[in-house]
Each structure stands twice: as C-alpha cells, then as structure tokens.
C-alpha cells in the first residue's frame, strides 16, 4: 500500500532526510520504516502536520513504510472518538498508513520485558507514593536519593509485580521502576517508573490489565517491536532519548524473540529491531495555542463550538474553516525541518492558503450586507442570463450563466451618501460598473422613517452592456452584485484569529490564555449568493469576488439554506486592524 499521495518532493533535503539517505547508502538499513504515534486523548492540531508529513513523507520518499500507532497507555483520558478523528485527519491530508497498530497490542510484551528487567536486577517494585517519589528525585542542581525499596531482592520484586498484575493493590500503591542513576543530571534517568497501578477499563483490552506501562517505556519498546528504523519526534523528547535508548538496549527485543510470544501467537510478525530516535522542532504558530489540555478546556467550557470549531487549530477545525490539504502540505514543506524551535507568523499560513485557492477556487458573487438597488429603466419582468468565466486565469474551468433582472443587491459598504476622499464606489448621481452587466447610475436614495437607507434606485446605461462599444467607457469602480429574484438567502460565518495577542501562552502579566480570547473571532452575517453557489456541495470552496475565499460548511450547508465559512480574506487585514 502506498504511504501517501502527493507527498513532499523527492529532492527535499534536511538533516533528517540526510541521515536516512546516508543510512541507506551505507547499508545500515535496506528498508526504511517510520511511524506516526499519536496519543488518542484529543484531536490532532496544526502542530501535528509537520510530524505527519515528516513520518509519512520520509517513508514514501524512500519506498519505505509508515505505521499509524496509537500510544494508548493512559485509558483514563482516551476515547474512540479521538481514534476515529485522527484516522480521518490523516486520510484527509492525503496519507495512508502501512499497518494500524496500538501500544495496547503489545501489553503482553511490555509485561514480559518488565519481568526480564526484574530478573536481570534492573527493575524493582517501589512503595513510595507520588509525592514521595518527587521528594526523593532531587532537583536540576541536586542529585536524587535512592528509594528505600531499591534493593529489594529479585524474588520479592517478582512476587510483588505478579501481585500488581493480579490487581491485588489499589491505584498508586506501588510502581515498577528501573534502576539507572539517581545522580544523573538528566532527571528522566533517575530510576523512572515503567509500570503503574491503574484500575481503569481500556477501550481495547477491557479490564484485562490493572497495571499500565508508562509512556517512555511503552513508546520505545513499541518502536522496537515494529522494526522502526527512524523514530522521529519533536524536541521536547530530546531529554527522554537516553531513557528511550536505555529501554531498547536493556530489553533487547531483537535478541529475545521469546519476549514477543504474546504478539507472535496472535499472528503479528517478528519485526523487532533497534530503532534510532531523532528530534526536530515543533511547528508553533502565533495567535494560537497548541496544548491539548488548553484546547480541551476551550471545548469543555463552551468557549468555542466544539473541537471542529473553525477558529480552533485542530485539523478538524481548520478543515471546516476551508483550509485545503494542499495548502497545509505546501506550508509545512516550505518551513522545512530544523533543531531550533521558533514561532511562525500566522500570516505565512494564511498566505499559503490564498496562494493555493487563487489557482483552484472558482469565482462566484455574494453580497454580505445587502442593499436593494432597483434599475428603473428595466421592466419589472426583465430577466436575462449573463455569461461569466468561472476562473479568470483558467479557461478550463468553463463558464456559467448568471441571472440578471431589474433589481439586484449590492453590498451596503459599496455605497456612501457622503463619500470619503478617494472613494471609488457608488454615490448619489454617481456611476459604477456592475460586474458583467453594464454601467449603472444612482438617481435616488430611499430611506425609512428612522433615516436608514433601505433602497437605491437608478438606471442601467443600455449602451454599456458587455460587448458594446459603450462598455469601454471608463468609470471609477466595479461592484459585485446578486440578482434579487434568483439570489439565495445565505448565512456567512466570518472567522478570525481566536486570540487577540500573538502569544496567548504568555502568563507573565497574570492573565491566562482564556483572558486573551478575541470576542470578534466569530461574526455571522445574512445576505445572498448567486444561485449556482447555493448548489455547492459541502466543503466546496469559492472566491466570492472582492470579498474573500469561502467554503460551504461541511455540516450545516444545504442547497436550500446555504452556509459559507470565510476561510481567508483576499489580503491580510489583521495587521491593519491591529495598528
């Protein structure tokens, strides 16, 4: 099975790709195998796109394989909803996994490996509680102290671990720890726990296990079990690499096939090997947060409209916002890989989407804040079909017919009774061009009792119709419009950045990220779209001329009640607003 569709260019180069190519050239590896290992405790977000493209892309570029493995070692926080969403996101981005695996598939192997470590004198059962473990661990400048249970006999440790496995002890009563170095400058190496007691039902294994492996232990051995050649992860795991290597080396699954019996008996192949962990920088964006904990809080406290709220940085959210897989892959590939953490300007992401949609999005007309404009020199029953190109730069997109009658809607902001300096749109007694229809003049402004403008009246220059010589007459502005007789009432959802400040994680001023939520990040308007746009399928995107790029909402849009989300404006307006 192919790993990806339209993945990064084969000529891409960075420090990880160079390592992989060197390993193939030297004969260290003859076949590349990677994995993408999400924890199913939340939805994937923009930060994961770099990891997904790196894991799947490098495998595909080298005719290798990439597994999707759920590191499901903490059942209290995991849910099948997240498992399904993660699979949907990866497929939406255009990638396919070789094998679908779960860390829980390997619980039996982790258990036998732990027994081996005990028998080798490298692991012990510790009775310290969590607070006591922290007290014994020491600090960044002071070494830790050995647990008083560190020197238990192998026999006693085997007995206690067997009783842990049997469910005899309550949660938190004991842990299984490995003996490494309590004086290590790397706190991760100060006798870390590899198993803890947790009487929680697991989504895959039910109540079979009252003990669960710790992440670092399970992650390293899972890579070894699957024969992963290059375990690619973000920089926060750099300090965990010594523990990763310790577990791989001291369990040595590739040298002990008997430890793999729990999975080989179930039909899994013996692929055990020694993986290499390599770290790269995370993908961070300003004006957003990437912490699953913080994103979870936004959802649970109803500060957003769910995980797929188009303001959220989740892949489900930005997909609903109208971001395309092509734009995200282009964005990530241009950033490349490095060992230096940095924060990317949000406008870089937006500009990539504009670049992608400009070439692919067909054009349509929509009016967000409608103002009725009656052309009095056309009869009330006047109707005709005008021909419009679907894309000004791509003739292959063809043409469409747009209805035109004596009454149209224009956007209210395109008319000014008292125009500011430099105004190039409609004014009383002024002329503008109606896109594709001809030149019109406003001759009358109708107001209600409160003095609000409710209608404009004017005339169409019948000698300025498309194809006529008069159409060449110069006027100051060109307006988009929607035919009032055939236009379809539409809901427009205008989304902006969820936070007002570039670094909402910064709490140095005593405020939390929630205090920086942008109250104008979602605004809803009701206007009209031309009839052909109303018939869009969910997730169909358009450029609404002079307004921006929009997508038909994947959940709420219907042809009789269209709902369009603004994906991005035609140009960057955020800096103008923030100045």
Coordinates of C-alpha atoms in Angstrom, one line a residue:
X1 CA 0.0 0.0 0.0
X2 CA 1.3 3.5 -0.8
X3 CA 2.1 5.7 2.1
X4 CA 1.0 9.0 0.7
X5 CA -0.5 10.9 -2.2
X6 CA 1.3 14.0 -3.5
X7 CA 3.9 13.9 -0.7
X8 CA 6.9 16.2 -0.4
X9 CA 9.2 16.4 -3.4
X10 CA 11.9 13.7 -3.7
X11 CA 14.5 16.4 -3.9
X12 CA 13.6 17.7 -0.4
X13 CA 16.6 17.8 1.9
X14 CA 17.1 18.5 5.6
X15 CA 19.2 17.0 8.4
X16 CA 16.8 14.0 9.0
X17 CA 16.5 13.2 5.3
X18 CA 20.3 13.3 5.0
X19 CA 20.6 10.8 7.9
X20 CA 18.1 8.5 6.3
X21 CA 19.8 8.6 2.9
X22 CA 23.2 8.1 4.5
X23 CA 21.9 5.0 6.4
X24 CA 20.6 3.6 3.1
X25 CA 23.8 4.4 1.2
X26 CA 26.0 2.8 3.9
X27 CA 23.9 -0.4 4.1
X28 CA 22.9 0.2 7.7
X29 CA 19.3 -0.1 6.6
X30 CA 18.0 -1.6 3.4
X31 CA 14.4 -0.6 4.1
X32 CA 13.0 2.5 5.9
X33 CA 10.2 2.2 8.4
X34 CA 8.7 5.1 10.4
X35 CA 5.6 5.6 12.5
X36 CA 3.2 8.3 13.5
X37 CA 2.4 7.7 17.1
X38 CA -0.5 9.9 18.4
X39 CA -2.0 9.5 21.9
X40 CA -5.8 9.2 21.4
X41 CA -6.5 11.7 24.1
X42 CA -7.6 14.6 21.9
X43 CA -7.8 15.9 18.4
X44 CA -4.8 16.5 16.1
X45 CA -3.9 20.1 15.5
X46 CA -1.8 22.2 13.2
X47 CA 1.4 21.3 15.2
X48 CA 0.9 17.7 14.2
X49 CA 1.0 18.4 10.5
X50 CA 4.8 18.7 10.5
X51 CA 5.1 15.3 12.3
X52 CA 2.7 13.6 10.0
X53 CA 4.4 14.9 6.8
X54 CA 7.8 14.0 8.2
X55 CA 6.9 10.5 9.2
X56 CA 4.8 9.6 6.2
X57 CA 6.8 11.7 3.7
X58 CA 10.2 10.3 4.5
X59 CA 9.0 6.8 4.4
X60 CA 7.3 7.4 1.0
X61 CA 10.3 9.2 -0.5
X62 CA 12.5 6.1 0.3
X63 CA 10.0 3.4 -0.8
X64 CA 9.5 2.6 2.9
X65 CA 6.6 2.2 5.2
X66 CA 4.9 4.3 7.9
X67 CA 2.7 2.8 10.6
X68 CA -0.1 4.6 12.4
X69 CA 0.3 3.6 16.0
X70 CA -2.0 4.8 18.8
X71 CA 0.0 5.1 22.0
X72 CA -3.0 4.2 24.1
X73 CA -1.3 3.7 27.5
X74 CA -3.5 6.1 29.5
X75 CA -7.1 4.8 29.2
X76 CA -8.5 7.3 31.7
X77 CA -8.0 10.1 29.1
X78 CA -8.6 8.2 25.8
X79 CA -11.7 7.8 23.7
X80 CA -12.6 6.0 20.5
X81 CA -13.9 9.4 19.2
X82 CA -10.3 10.6 19.1
X83 CA -9.1 7.4 17.4
X84 CA -11.6 7.9 14.5
X85 CA -10.9 11.6 14.2
X86 CA -7.2 11.0 14.0
X87 CA -7.6 8.5 11.2
X88 CA -9.9 10.8 9.3
X89 CA -7.4 13.7 9.6
X90 CA -4.5 11.6 8.2
X91 CA -6.5 10.4 5.3
X92 CA -7.8 13.9 4.6
X93 CA -4.2 15.1 4.4
X94 CA -3.6 12.5 1.8
X95 CA -1.6 9.9 3.6
X96 CA -2.1 6.1 4.1
X97 CA -0.5 4.0 6.8
X98 CA 1.1 0.6 6.3
X99 CA -0.2 -1.0 9.5
X100 CA -2.6 0.3 12.0
X101 CA -1.2 -0.6 15.4
X102 CA -1.8 0.2 19.1
X103 CA 0.5 0.2 22.0
X104 CA -2.1 -1.9 23.7
X105 CA -1.5 -4.6 21.2
X106 CA 1.9 -5.1 22.9
X107 CA 0.9 -5.0 26.6
X108 CA 1.9 -8.7 27.0
X109 CA 5.3 -8.0 25.6
X110 CA 5.8 -5.0 27.9
X111 CA 4.9 -7.2 30.8
X112 CA 7.4 -10.0 29.9
X113 CA 10.0 -7.3 29.2
X114 CA 9.4 -5.9 32.7
X115 CA 9.9 -9.4 34.2
X116 CA 13.1 -9.7 32.3
X117 CA 14.4 -6.4 33.8
X118 CA 13.5 -7.6 37.3
X119 CA 15.3 -10.9 36.8
X120 CA 18.3 -9.0 35.4
X121 CA 18.3 -6.9 38.6
X122 CA 17.5 -3.8 36.7
X123 CA 13.9 -3.1 38.0
X124 CA 12.3 -3.0 41.4
X125 CA 8.9 -2.5 42.9
X126 CA 8.7 0.8 44.8
X127 CA 6.2 1.6 47.5
X128 CA 6.8 5.3 47.6
X129 CA 3.7 7.4 46.7
X130 CA 3.8 10.1 44.0
X131 CA 4.7 12.9 46.4
X132 CA 7.5 10.8 48.0
X133 CA 8.9 9.9 44.6
X134 CA 9.1 13.6 43.7
X135 CA 10.8 14.4 47.0
X136 CA 13.4 11.7 46.5
X137 CA 14.0 12.6 42.9
X138 CA 16.1 15.7 43.7
X139 CA 16.3 18.9 41.6
X140 CA 18.1 20.1 38.5
X141 CA 21.0 21.1 40.7
X142 CA 20.8 18.4 43.4
X143 CA 21.0 14.6 42.9
X144 CA 18.2 12.4 44.0
X145 CA 18.2 9.8 46.7
X146 CA 17.7 6.1 46.2
X147 CA 14.3 4.7 47.1
X148 CA 14.4 2.7 50.3
X149 CA 12.9 -0.2 48.3
X150 CA 15.6 -0.1 45.6
X151 CA 17.5 -3.1 47.0
X152 CA 14.6 -5.5 47.3
X153 CA 15.5 -9.0 46.2
X154 CA 14.7 -10.2 42.8
X155 CA 12.4 -12.8 44.3
X156 CA 10.4 -10.2 46.3
X157 CA 10.2 -7.9 43.3
X158 CA 8.9 -10.7 41.1
X159 CA 6.3 -11.6 43.7
X160 CA 5.1 -8.0 44.2
X161 CA 5.0 -7.4 40.5
X162 CA 2.9 -10.5 40.0
X163 CA 0.5 -9.3 42.7
X164 CA 0.4 -5.9 40.9
X165 CA -0.5 -7.7 37.7
X166 CA -3.2 -9.7 39.6
X167 CA -4.9 -6.5 40.7
X168 CA -4.2 -7.0 44.4
X169 CA -3.1 -3.4 45.2
X170 CA -5.0 -0.1 44.9
X171 CA -4.2 2.6 42.4
X172 CA -1.0 4.4 43.3
X173 CA 0.1 2.0 45.9
X174 CA 3.2 0.7 44.0
X175 CA 5.1 1.3 40.8
X176 CA 7.7 -0.7 39.0
X177 CA 10.8 1.4 38.5
X178 CA 14.1 0.7 36.6
X179 CA 17.5 1.2 38.3
X180 CA 19.5 3.7 36.3
X181 CA 21.2 6.6 38.2
X182 CA 19.7 8.8 40.9
X183 CA 22.6 11.2 40.5
X184 CA 22.1 11.6 36.7
X185 CA 21.9 15.3 35.6
X186 CA 19.0 14.1 33.4
X187 CA 16.1 13.8 35.8
X188 CA 14.4 11.3 33.4
X189 CA 17.1 8.8 34.2
X190 CA 16.6 8.9 38.0
X191 CA 15.0 5.5 38.4
X192 CA 11.9 6.2 36.3
X193 CA 8.7 4.2 36.7
X194 CA 7.8 1.9 33.8
X195 CA 4.5 0.5 35.2
X196 CA 1.8 2.0 37.5
X197 CA -1.3 0.5 39.0
X198 CA -4.5 1.8 37.4
X199 CA -7.8 0.0 37.7
X200 CA -9.4 1.6 34.7
X201 CA -11.1 -0.2 31.8
X202 CA -9.2 0.1 28.5
X203 CA -11.0 0.7 25.2
X204 CA -9.1 -2.2 23.5
X205 CA -8.2 -4.6 26.3
X206 CA -11.2 -4.1 28.7
X207 CA -10.4 -5.0 32.3
X208 CA -7.5 -7.4 31.4
X209 CA -4.9 -5.1 32.9
X210 CA -4.9 -3.4 36.3
X211 CA -1.4 -2.1 35.5
X212 CA -0.3 0.1 32.6
X213 CA 3.1 0.9 31.1
X214 CA 4.4 4.4 31.3
X215 CA 4.7 6.3 28.1
X216 CA 8.5 6.4 27.6
X217 CA 8.8 2.7 28.3
X218 CA 5.9 1.7 26.0
X219 CA 6.9 4.1 23.2
X220 CA 10.5 2.9 22.9
X221 CA 9.5 -0.8 23.0
X222 CA 6.7 -0.3 20.6
X223 CA 9.2 1.2 18.1
X224 CA 11.5 -1.8 18.6
X225 CA 8.6 -4.3 18.2
X226 CA 7.6 -2.7 14.9
X227 CA 11.1 -2.6 13.5
X228 CA 11.1 1.2 13.2
X229 CA 14.3 2.4 11.8
X230 CA 14.0 6.1 12.5
X231 CA 11.8 7.2 15.4
X232 CA 11.1 10.8 14.6
X233 CA 9.8 13.1 17.3
X234 CA 9.7 16.7 18.4
X235 CA 12.4 18.4 20.5
X236 CA 10.7 18.0 23.9
X237 CA 11.6 14.3 23.7
X238 CA 15.3 15.1 23.3
X239 CA 15.9 14.8 27.1
X240 CA 14.0 11.5 27.0
X241 CA 16.2 9.9 24.4
X242 CA 18.7 8.4 26.9
X243 CA 15.8 6.6 28.6
X244 CA 14.4 5.6 25.2
X245 CA 17.8 4.1 24.3
X246 CA 18.2 2.5 27.8
X247 CA 14.9 0.6 27.4
X248 CA 15.7 -0.5 23.9
X249 CA 19.2 -1.7 24.8
X250 CA 18.4 -3.4 28.2
X251 CA 15.3 -5.2 27.0
X252 CA 16.9 -6.0 23.6
X253 CA 13.7 -7.4 22.0
X254 CA 15.6 -8.0 18.7
X255 CA 17.8 -10.5 20.6
X256 CA 14.9 -12.1 22.7
X257 CA 12.2 -13.5 20.5
X258 CA 10.7 -15.3 23.5
X259 CA 9.5 -11.9 24.8
X260 CA 7.5 -11.4 21.6
X261 CA 5.4 -14.5 22.1
X262 CA 2.3 -12.7 23.2
X263 CA 2.0 -11.0 19.8
X264 CA 3.5 -13.6 17.5
X265 CA 0.9 -16.1 18.9
X266 CA -1.7 -13.6 17.7
X267 CA -0.2 -13.6 14.2
X268 CA 1.9 -10.4 14.4
X269 CA 5.2 -10.8 12.5
X270 CA 8.5 -10.7 14.4
X271 CA 10.0 -7.4 13.1
X272 CA 11.9 -6.5 16.2
X273 CA 14.9 -4.2 15.6
X274 CA 16.8 -1.4 17.3
X275 CA 15.3 2.0 16.4
X276 CA 17.1 5.4 16.4
X277 CA 15.3 8.4 17.8
X278 CA 15.9 11.8 16.1
X279 CA 14.3 15.0 17.2
X280 CA 13.1 18.1 15.2
X281 CA 11.5 21.4 16.2
X282 CA 7.8 21.7 16.8
X283 CA 5.5 23.7 14.5
X284 CA 4.4 26.7 16.5
X285 CA 2.1 29.5 15.3
X286 CA 1.5 32.8 16.9
X287 CA -2.0 33.9 17.9
X288 CA -2.9 30.3 18.9
X289 CA -2.3 27.6 21.5
X290 CA -1.3 24.0 20.7
X291 CA -1.7 22.4 24.1
X292 CA -4.2 19.6 24.1
X293 CA -5.1 20.4 27.7
X294 CA -5.8 24.0 26.8
X295 CA -7.8 23.1 23.7
X296 CA -9.8 20.6 25.7
X297 CA -10.6 23.3 28.3
X298 CA -11.9 25.6 25.5
X299 CA -14.2 22.9 24.3
X300 CA -15.4 21.7 27.7
X301 CA -16.0 25.3 28.9
X302 CA -18.0 26.1 25.8
X303 CA -15.6 28.9 24.9
X304 CA -15.7 27.5 21.3
X305 CA -18.3 25.5 19.4
X306 CA -16.5 22.1 19.7
X307 CA -13.3 20.5 18.5
X308 CA -14.2 21.3 14.9
X309 CA -15.0 25.0 15.5
X310 CA -13.3 26.7 12.5
X311 CA -11.4 29.0 14.9
X312 CA -9.7 26.0 16.5
X313 CA -6.2 25.0 15.3
X314 CA -7.4 21.3 15.2
X315 CA -7.3 19.7 11.8
X316 CA -11.0 19.1 12.1
X317 CA -11.4 22.9 12.8
X318 CA -9.2 24.2 10.0
X319 CA -10.7 21.8 7.6
X320 CA -14.2 23.2 8.4
X321 CA -12.7 26.7 8.1
X322 CA -11.8 25.8 4.5
X323 CA -8.1 25.1 4.6
X324 CA -7.1 22.5 2.0
X325 CA -4.7 19.6 2.4
X326 CA -2.7 21.0 -0.5
X327 CA -2.2 24.3 1.3
X328 CA -1.1 22.6 4.6
X329 CA 1.4 20.3 2.8
X330 CA 2.8 23.3 0.9
X331 CA 3.0 25.3 4.2
X332 CA 4.9 22.6 6.0
X333 CA 7.2 21.7 3.2
X334 CA 8.3 25.3 2.8
X335 CA 9.1 25.6 6.5
X336 CA 11.4 22.5 6.4
X337 CA 12.9 20.8 9.4
X338 CA 15.3 22.1 12.0
X339 CA 16.6 21.6 15.5
X340 CA 15.7 25.2 16.5
X341 CA 12.3 26.0 18.0
X342 CA 10.6 29.0 16.5
X343 CA 7.2 30.5 16.1
X344 CA 5.8 31.0 12.7
X345 CA 3.8 34.1 11.8
X346 CA 0.2 33.3 11.3
X347 CA 0.1 35.3 8.0
X348 CA 2.5 32.8 6.5
X349 CA -0.2 30.1 6.9
X350 CA -2.9 32.4 5.5
X351 CA -0.8 33.5 2.5
X352 CA -0.2 29.8 1.7
X353 CA -3.9 29.2 1.6
X354 CA -4.5 32.3 -0.6
X355 CA -1.8 31.1 -3.0
X356 CA -3.4 27.7 -3.2
X357 CA -7.0 28.8 -3.5
X358 CA -6.2 31.6 -6.0
X359 CA -5.3 28.9 -8.6
X360 CA -8.1 26.5 -7.8
X361 CA -11.1 28.3 -6.4
X362 CA -13.8 29.2 -9.0
X363 CA -15.3 32.7 -8.7
X364 CA -18.8 33.5 -7.6
X365 CA -20.7 36.6 -6.5
X366 CA -22.1 37.1 -3.0
X367 CA -23.5 40.0 -1.1
X368 CA -22.8 40.0 2.7
X369 CA -24.8 43.1 3.8
X370 CA -27.4 43.5 1.1
X371 CA -28.7 46.9 -0.1
X372 CA -31.5 46.7 -2.7
X373 CA -30.8 48.5 -6.0
X374 CA -33.7 48.9 -8.5
X375 CA -32.9 49.8 -12.1
X376 CA -36.0 51.8 -13.1
X377 CA -35.3 51.8 -16.8
X378 CA -35.7 48.0 -16.9
X379 CA -39.2 46.4 -16.7
X380 CA -40.3 44.5 -13.6
X381 CA -40.4 41.3 -15.7
X382 CA -37.0 41.8 -17.2
X383 CA -34.8 38.8 -17.0
X384 CA -31.7 37.6 -18.9
X385 CA -28.7 35.3 -18.5
X386 CA -25.2 36.7 -18.5
X387 CA -22.1 34.7 -19.2
X388 CA -19.3 34.7 -16.6
X389 CA -16.0 32.9 -16.6
X390 CA -15.7 30.6 -13.6
X391 CA -12.0 31.4 -13.3
X392 CA -10.2 34.4 -14.8
X393 CA -6.9 32.6 -15.1
X394 CA -8.1 29.1 -16.1
X395 CA -10.3 28.7 -19.1
X396 CA -10.6 25.0 -18.4
X397 CA -13.0 25.9 -15.6
X398 CA -15.5 26.9 -18.2
X399 CA -18.4 29.5 -18.0
X400 CA -21.6 29.8 -16.1
X401 CA -24.9 31.6 -16.6
X402 CA -25.9 34.3 -14.1
X403 CA -29.4 35.7 -13.9
X404 CA -29.9 39.4 -14.1
X405 CA -33.1 41.4 -13.6
X406 CA -34.2 44.9 -12.9
X407 CA -33.4 44.5 -9.1
X408 CA -30.1 43.5 -7.7
X409 CA -28.4 43.5 -4.3
X410 CA -25.1 45.3 -3.8
X411 CA -23.1 45.4 -0.5
X412 CA -24.1 48.2 1.7
X413 CA -20.5 49.2 2.2
X414 CA -20.2 49.9 -1.6
X415 CA -22.5 53.0 -1.3
X416 CA -21.8 56.3 0.5
X417 CA -24.0 59.3 0.6
X418 CA -21.1 61.4 1.8
X419 CA -18.0 59.7 0.3
X420 CA -14.6 59.9 1.9
X421 CA -11.6 61.1 -0.1
X422 CA -10.5 58.7 -2.8
X423 CA -13.9 56.9 -2.8
X424 CA -14.3 54.8 -6.0
X425 CA -17.7 53.2 -5.4
X426 CA -21.3 54.3 -5.7
X427 CA -22.6 57.7 -4.6
X428 CA -25.8 59.6 -5.3
X429 CA -25.8 60.7 -9.0
X430 CA -22.6 58.7 -9.5
X431 CA -21.8 55.8 -11.8
X432 CA -20.1 52.5 -11.3
X433 CA -19.9 49.3 -13.4
X434 CA -21.9 46.3 -12.3
X435 CA -19.6 43.4 -12.9
X436 CA -20.5 41.8 -16.3
X437 CA -23.8 43.7 -16.6
X438 CA -23.0 47.3 -17.5
X439 CA -22.7 50.8 -16.1
X440 CA -25.3 52.0 -13.6
X441 CA -26.1 55.3 -12.1
X442 CA -27.8 56.0 -8.7
X443 CA -30.5 58.6 -9.1
X444 CA -32.5 58.2 -5.8
X445 CA -31.9 57.1 -2.2
X446 CA -34.9 55.7 -0.3
X447 CA -34.8 55.8 3.5
X448 CA -37.2 54.5 6.2
X449 CA -38.7 56.6 9.0
X450 CA -35.6 56.3 11.1
X451 CA -33.5 57.7 8.3
X452 CA -31.8 54.4 7.4
X453 CA -31.2 53.7 3.7
X454 CA -33.3 50.8 2.6
X455 CA -33.1 51.0 -1.2
X456 CA -31.3 52.7 -4.1
X457 CA -32.9 53.5 -7.4
X458 CA -31.1 54.2 -10.7
X459 CA -30.6 53.3 -14.3
X460 CA -28.6 51.0 -16.4
X461 CA -26.8 52.5 -19.4
X462 CA -28.1 50.3 -22.1
X463 CA -25.2 51.2 -24.4
X464 CA -22.7 49.9 -21.9
X465 CA -23.7 46.3 -21.9
X466 CA -20.9 43.7 -22.4
X467 CA -19.7 43.6 -25.9
X468 CA -21.0 47.1 -26.8
X469 CA -18.7 50.0 -27.6
X470 CA -20.1 51.9 -24.6
X471 CA -18.8 49.2 -22.3
X472 CA -15.4 50.7 -22.8
X473 CA -16.4 53.9 -21.1
X474 CA -14.3 54.5 -18.0
X475 CA -15.9 54.8 -14.6
X476 CA -14.3 54.8 -11.2
X477 CA -15.4 51.5 -9.7
X478 CA -16.7 48.0 -10.4
X479 CA -19.1 46.4 -8.0
X480 CA -20.2 42.8 -7.5
X481 CA -23.9 42.0 -7.1
X482 CA -26.5 39.3 -6.8
X483 CA -29.8 39.2 -8.7
X484 CA -32.6 39.8 -6.2
X485 CA -35.1 37.5 -8.0
X486 CA -32.8 34.4 -8.1
X487 CA -30.3 35.1 -5.3
X488 CA -30.4 32.6 -2.4
X489 CA -30.5 33.8 1.2
X490 CA -27.3 32.7 2.8
X491 CA -25.6 32.6 6.2
X492 CA -22.0 33.8 6.2
X493 CA -19.8 32.9 9.1
X494 CA -16.8 35.2 9.4
X495 CA -14.0 33.7 11.5
X496 CA -10.8 35.4 12.6
X497 CA -8.0 34.6 15.0
X498 CA -9.2 33.1 18.2
X499 CA -6.8 35.2 20.3
X500 CA -6.1 38.9 20.4
X501 CA -2.4 38.6 21.3
X502 CA 0.5 36.9 19.4
X503 CA 1.5 34.7 22.4
X504 CA -1.6 33.7 24.4
X505 CA 0.5 31.2 26.4
X506 CA 2.4 34.1 28.0
X507 CA 1.0 34.5 31.5
X508 CA 3.7 36.9 32.8
X509 CA 1.1 39.6 33.2
X510 CA -1.0 37.4 35.4
X511 CA -3.5 36.6 32.7
X512 CA -4.3 33.2 31.2
X513 CA -4.8 32.3 27.6
X514 CA -8.6 32.5 28.2
X515 CA -8.3 36.2 29.0
X516 CA -6.9 36.8 25.5
X517 CA -9.8 35.3 23.6
X518 CA -10.8 37.5 20.7
X519 CA -14.5 38.5 21.1
X520 CA -14.8 39.3 17.4
X521 CA -13.3 35.9 16.3
X522 CA -16.8 34.8 15.0
X523 CA -19.3 37.1 13.4
X524 CA -22.4 35.9 11.4
X525 CA -24.0 37.8 8.6
X526 CA -27.0 37.1 6.4
X527 CA -27.0 38.0 2.7
X528 CA -27.3 36.4 -0.7
X529 CA -25.3 34.2 -3.1
X530 CA -25.9 33.7 -6.8
X531 CA -27.9 30.6 -7.5
X532 CA -25.0 28.5 -8.7
X533 CA -23.1 29.0 -5.5
X534 CA -26.0 27.8 -3.4
X535 CA -25.8 24.4 -5.2
X536 CA -22.3 23.8 -3.9
X537 CA -21.6 20.5 -2.2
X538 CA -20.3 20.7 1.4
X539 CA -16.6 21.6 1.5
X540 CA -16.8 23.2 -1.9
X541 CA -14.7 26.4 -1.9
X542 CA -15.1 29.6 -3.9
X543 CA -13.6 33.0 -4.1
X544 CA -16.5 35.4 -3.6
X545 CA -15.4 38.3 -5.7
X546 CA -14.0 41.3 -3.9
X547 CA -14.7 39.6 -0.5
X548 CA -12.6 36.6 0.2
X549 CA -12.4 32.8 0.0
X550 CA -15.3 30.8 1.4
X551 CA -16.2 27.2 1.9
X552 CA -19.6 25.5 2.1
X553 CA -19.8 24.3 5.7
X554 CA -19.3 20.6 5.8
X555 CA -22.1 20.1 8.4
X556 CA -24.6 22.8 8.1
X557 CA -24.7 23.8 4.4
X558 CA -27.6 22.8 2.2
X559 CA -28.7 24.0 -1.2
X560 CA -31.9 25.5 0.3
X561 CA -30.2 27.1 3.3
X562 CA -26.5 27.7 2.3
X563 CA -23.9 28.3 5.0
X564 CA -20.5 29.6 3.9
X565 CA -17.5 30.0 6.2
X566 CA -14.9 32.5 5.4
X567 CA -11.5 30.7 5.0
X568 CA -9.4 33.8 4.5
X569 CA -9.7 37.3 3.3
X570 CA -8.4 38.3 -0.2
X571 CA -5.5 40.1 1.5
X572 CA -4.1 40.4 5.0
X573 CA -6.4 42.7 7.0
X574 CA -5.2 41.7 10.5
X575 CA -2.2 44.0 10.6
X576 CA -4.4 46.9 9.5
X577 CA -6.8 46.2 12.3
X578 CA -4.1 45.8 15.0
X579 CA -2.3 49.0 14.1

